[in-house]
Tab-separated table of C-alpha atoms in Angstrom:
chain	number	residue	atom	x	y	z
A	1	UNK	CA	81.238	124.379	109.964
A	2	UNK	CA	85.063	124.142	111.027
A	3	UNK	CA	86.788	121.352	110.146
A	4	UNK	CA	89.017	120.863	113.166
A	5	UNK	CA	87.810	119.770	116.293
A	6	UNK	CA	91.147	119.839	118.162
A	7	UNK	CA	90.115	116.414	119.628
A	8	UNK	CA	92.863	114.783	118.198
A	9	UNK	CA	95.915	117.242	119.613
A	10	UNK	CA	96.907	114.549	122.129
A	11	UNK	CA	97.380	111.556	119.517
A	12	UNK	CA	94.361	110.012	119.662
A	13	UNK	CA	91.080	109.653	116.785
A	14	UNK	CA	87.632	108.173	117.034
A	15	UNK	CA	87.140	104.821	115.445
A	16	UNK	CA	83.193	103.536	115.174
A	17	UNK	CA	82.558	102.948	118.806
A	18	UNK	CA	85.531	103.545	120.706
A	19	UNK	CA	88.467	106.111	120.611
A	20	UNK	CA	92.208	104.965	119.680
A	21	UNK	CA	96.069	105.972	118.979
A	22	UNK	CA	96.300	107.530	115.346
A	23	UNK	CA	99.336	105.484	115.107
A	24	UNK	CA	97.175	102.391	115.418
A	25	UNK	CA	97.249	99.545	113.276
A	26	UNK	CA	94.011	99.609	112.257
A	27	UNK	CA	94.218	103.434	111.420
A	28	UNK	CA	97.581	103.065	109.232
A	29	UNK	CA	95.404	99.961	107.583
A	30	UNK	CA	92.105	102.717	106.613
A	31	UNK	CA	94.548	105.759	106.589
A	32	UNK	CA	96.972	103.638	103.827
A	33	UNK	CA	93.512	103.120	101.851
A	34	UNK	CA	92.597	106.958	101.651
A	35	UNK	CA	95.971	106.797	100.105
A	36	UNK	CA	95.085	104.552	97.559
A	37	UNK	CA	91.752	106.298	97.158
A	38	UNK	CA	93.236	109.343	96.441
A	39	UNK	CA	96.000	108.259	93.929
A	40	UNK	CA	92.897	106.813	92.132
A	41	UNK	CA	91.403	110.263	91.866
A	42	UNK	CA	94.742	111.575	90.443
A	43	UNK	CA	94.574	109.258	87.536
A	44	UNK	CA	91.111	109.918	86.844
A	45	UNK	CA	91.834	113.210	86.630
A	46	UNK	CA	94.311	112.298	83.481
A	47	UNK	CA	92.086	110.398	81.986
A	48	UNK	CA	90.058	111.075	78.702
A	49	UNK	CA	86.127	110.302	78.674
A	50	UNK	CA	86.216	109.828	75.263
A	51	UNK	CA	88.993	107.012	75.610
A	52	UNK	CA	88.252	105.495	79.114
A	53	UNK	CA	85.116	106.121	79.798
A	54	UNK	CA	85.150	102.003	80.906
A	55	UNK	CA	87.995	102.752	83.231
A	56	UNK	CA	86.580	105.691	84.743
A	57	UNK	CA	83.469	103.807	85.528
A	58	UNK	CA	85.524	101.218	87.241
A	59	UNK	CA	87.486	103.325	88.745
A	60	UNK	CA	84.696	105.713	90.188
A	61	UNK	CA	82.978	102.562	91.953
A	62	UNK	CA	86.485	101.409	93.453
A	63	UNK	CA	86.430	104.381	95.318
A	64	UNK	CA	83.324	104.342	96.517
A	65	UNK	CA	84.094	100.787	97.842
A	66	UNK	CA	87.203	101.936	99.087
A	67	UNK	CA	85.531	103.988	101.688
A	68	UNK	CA	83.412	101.188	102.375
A	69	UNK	CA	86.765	99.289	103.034
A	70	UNK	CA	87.858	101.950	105.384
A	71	UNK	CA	84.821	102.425	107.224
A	72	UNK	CA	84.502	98.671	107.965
A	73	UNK	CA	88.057	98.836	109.486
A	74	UNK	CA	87.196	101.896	111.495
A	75	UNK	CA	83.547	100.005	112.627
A	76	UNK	CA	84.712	98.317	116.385
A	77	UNK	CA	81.613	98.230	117.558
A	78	UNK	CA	79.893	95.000	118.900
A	79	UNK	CA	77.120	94.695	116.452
A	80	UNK	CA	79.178	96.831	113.458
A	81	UNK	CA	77.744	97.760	110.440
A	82	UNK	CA	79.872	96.385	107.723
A	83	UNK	CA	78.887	97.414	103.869
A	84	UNK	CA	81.359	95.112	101.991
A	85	UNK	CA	80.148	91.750	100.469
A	86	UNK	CA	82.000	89.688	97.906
A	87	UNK	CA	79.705	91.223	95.122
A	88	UNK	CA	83.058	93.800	94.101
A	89	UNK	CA	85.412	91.187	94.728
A	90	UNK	CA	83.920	89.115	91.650
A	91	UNK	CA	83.375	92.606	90.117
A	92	UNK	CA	87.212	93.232	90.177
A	93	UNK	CA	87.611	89.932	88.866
A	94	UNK	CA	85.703	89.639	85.650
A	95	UNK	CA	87.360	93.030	85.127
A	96	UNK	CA	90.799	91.952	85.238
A	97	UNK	CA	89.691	88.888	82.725
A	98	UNK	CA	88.424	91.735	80.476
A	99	UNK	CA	91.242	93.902	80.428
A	100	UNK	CA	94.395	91.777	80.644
A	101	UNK	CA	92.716	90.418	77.291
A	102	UNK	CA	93.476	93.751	75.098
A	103	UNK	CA	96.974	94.881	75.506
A	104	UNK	CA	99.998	93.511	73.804
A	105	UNK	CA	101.290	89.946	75.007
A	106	UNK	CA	104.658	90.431	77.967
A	107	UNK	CA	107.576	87.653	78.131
A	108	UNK	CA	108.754	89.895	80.607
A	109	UNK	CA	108.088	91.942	84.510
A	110	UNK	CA	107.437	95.746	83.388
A	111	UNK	CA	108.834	98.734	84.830
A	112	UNK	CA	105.892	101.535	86.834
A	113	UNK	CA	105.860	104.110	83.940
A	114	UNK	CA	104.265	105.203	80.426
A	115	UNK	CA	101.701	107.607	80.695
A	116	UNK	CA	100.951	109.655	83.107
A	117	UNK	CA	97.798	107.790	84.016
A	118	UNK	CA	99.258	104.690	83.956
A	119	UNK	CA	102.144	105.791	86.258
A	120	UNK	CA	99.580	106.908	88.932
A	121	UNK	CA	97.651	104.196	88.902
A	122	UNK	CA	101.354	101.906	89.392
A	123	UNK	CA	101.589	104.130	92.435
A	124	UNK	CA	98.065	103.249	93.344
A	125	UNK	CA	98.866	99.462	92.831
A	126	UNK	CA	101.827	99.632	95.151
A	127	UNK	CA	100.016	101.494	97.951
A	128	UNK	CA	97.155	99.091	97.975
A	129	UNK	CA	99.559	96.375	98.534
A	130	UNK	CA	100.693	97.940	101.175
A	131	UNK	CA	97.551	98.677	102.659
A	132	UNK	CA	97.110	94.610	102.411
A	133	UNK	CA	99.882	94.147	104.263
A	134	UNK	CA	98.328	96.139	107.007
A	135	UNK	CA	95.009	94.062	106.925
A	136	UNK	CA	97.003	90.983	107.032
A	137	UNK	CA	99.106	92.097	110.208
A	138	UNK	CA	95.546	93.120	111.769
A	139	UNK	CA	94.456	89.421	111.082
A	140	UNK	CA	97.345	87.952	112.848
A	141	UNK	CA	97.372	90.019	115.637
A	142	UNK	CA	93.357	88.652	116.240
A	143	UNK	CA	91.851	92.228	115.177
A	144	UNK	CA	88.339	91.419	114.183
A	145	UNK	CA	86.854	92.696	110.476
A	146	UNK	CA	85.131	91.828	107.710
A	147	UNK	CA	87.878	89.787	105.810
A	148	UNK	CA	86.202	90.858	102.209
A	149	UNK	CA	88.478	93.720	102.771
A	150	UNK	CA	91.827	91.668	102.598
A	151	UNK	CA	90.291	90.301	99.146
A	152	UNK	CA	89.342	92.488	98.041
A	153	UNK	CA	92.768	94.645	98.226
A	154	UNK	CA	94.155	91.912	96.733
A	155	UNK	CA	92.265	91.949	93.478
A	156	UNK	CA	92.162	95.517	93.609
A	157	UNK	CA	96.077	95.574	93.179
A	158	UNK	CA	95.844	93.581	90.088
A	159	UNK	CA	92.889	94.983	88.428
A	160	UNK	CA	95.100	98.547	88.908
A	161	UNK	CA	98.064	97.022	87.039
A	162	UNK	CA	95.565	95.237	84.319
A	163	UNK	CA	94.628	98.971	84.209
A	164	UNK	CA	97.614	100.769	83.659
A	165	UNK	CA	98.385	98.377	81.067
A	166	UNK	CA	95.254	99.091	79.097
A	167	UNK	CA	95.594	102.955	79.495
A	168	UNK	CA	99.195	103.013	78.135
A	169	UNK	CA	98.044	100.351	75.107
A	170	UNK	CA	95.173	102.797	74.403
A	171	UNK	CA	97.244	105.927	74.410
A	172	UNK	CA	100.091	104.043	72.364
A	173	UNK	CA	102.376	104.063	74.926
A	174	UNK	CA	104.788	100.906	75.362
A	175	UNK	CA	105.680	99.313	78.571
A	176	UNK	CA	108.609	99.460	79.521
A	177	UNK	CA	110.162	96.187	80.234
A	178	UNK	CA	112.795	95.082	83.171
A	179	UNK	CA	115.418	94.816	80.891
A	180	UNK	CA	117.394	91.956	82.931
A	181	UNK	CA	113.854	90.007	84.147
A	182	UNK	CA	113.993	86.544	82.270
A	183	UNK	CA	111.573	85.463	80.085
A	184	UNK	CA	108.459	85.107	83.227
A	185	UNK	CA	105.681	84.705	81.088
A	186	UNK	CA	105.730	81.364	79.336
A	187	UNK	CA	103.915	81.518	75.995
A	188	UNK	CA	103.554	85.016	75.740
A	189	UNK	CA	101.225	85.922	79.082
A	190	UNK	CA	99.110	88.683	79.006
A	191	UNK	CA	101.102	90.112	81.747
A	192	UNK	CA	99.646	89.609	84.938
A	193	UNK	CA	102.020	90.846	87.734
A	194	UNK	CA	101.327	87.896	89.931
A	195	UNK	CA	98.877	85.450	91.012
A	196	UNK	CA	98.823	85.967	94.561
């Protein structure tokens, strides 16, 4: 079986139902989320069983609903077949309750760093909010899909810095704090990058 079909050589791909510029909104949307996806599989990749095994769960259903993301995007059909539902959503949330409860307390915004893991999945984190970006530019320009996915990147961005907290606290590793950031989380927060 080859893997190129040549189809694309003049700029264009094939969405679900219809055929479109690869420059498209919609395509830099699913195409931004294969990023993601694939910055996930790099960290799981540095990540022990024996100490994540939790994480690596997580992280192995993430991309599975990543693809569903991206294949809802790519579905233009009249009567699509969508496969997300809120269900990961309030997955990703309990999650991030869970997690943000076990590192140390932060007055202050960290820097993307620590281990390598947790490095990767800051990279991850930043590319998924860009990849919301892109689904909220499709909403205002009247695109139609499933708006789960906009959620659902949105919790996704902050269960992957909950994460990357947890995997440096496990492997001993301080954050590194934004040394001129005042004092953002009142009381000693857990952390939490944002609550947008």
């Amino acid at each position: 079986m080859k893997i190129y079909t040549k189809t694309g050589d003049k700029g264009q791909t094939s969405l679900i139902g219809a055929r479109t510029d690869k420059d498209a909104p919609r395509v830099e949307a699913y195409g931004t989320i294969d990023e993601v996806n694939s910055f996930i599989g790099k960290a799981m990749t540095e990540l022990a069983p024996e100490t994540y095994a939790d994480l690596l769960e997580d992280l192995e259903a993430i991309q599975n609903e990543l693809f569903d993301c991206g294949g809802d995007l790519a579905d233009v059909r009249k009567e699509p077949n969508f496969k997300m539902t809120e269900e990961p959503v309030e997955v990703l949330e309990k999650r991030i309750d869970e997690l943000m409860e076990e590192p140390p307390l932060l007055e202050r915004f960290i820097l993307p760093g620590g281990s390598p893991a947790a490095a990767t999945l800051h990279i991850a984190r930043t590319i998924t909010r860009r990849a919301e970006r892109q689904t909220v530019t499709l909403m205002k320009s009247g695109e139609e899909f499933p708006l789960v996915v906009q959620r659902y990147l949105n919790r996704l961005s902050d269960y992957l810095f909950a994460a990357s907290r947890v995997v440096n606290s496990r492997a001993g590793v301080p954050d590194n704090e934004y040394v001129r950031s005042a004092k953002v989380f009142k009381g000693g927060g857990r952390g939490k990058k944002s609550a947008e």
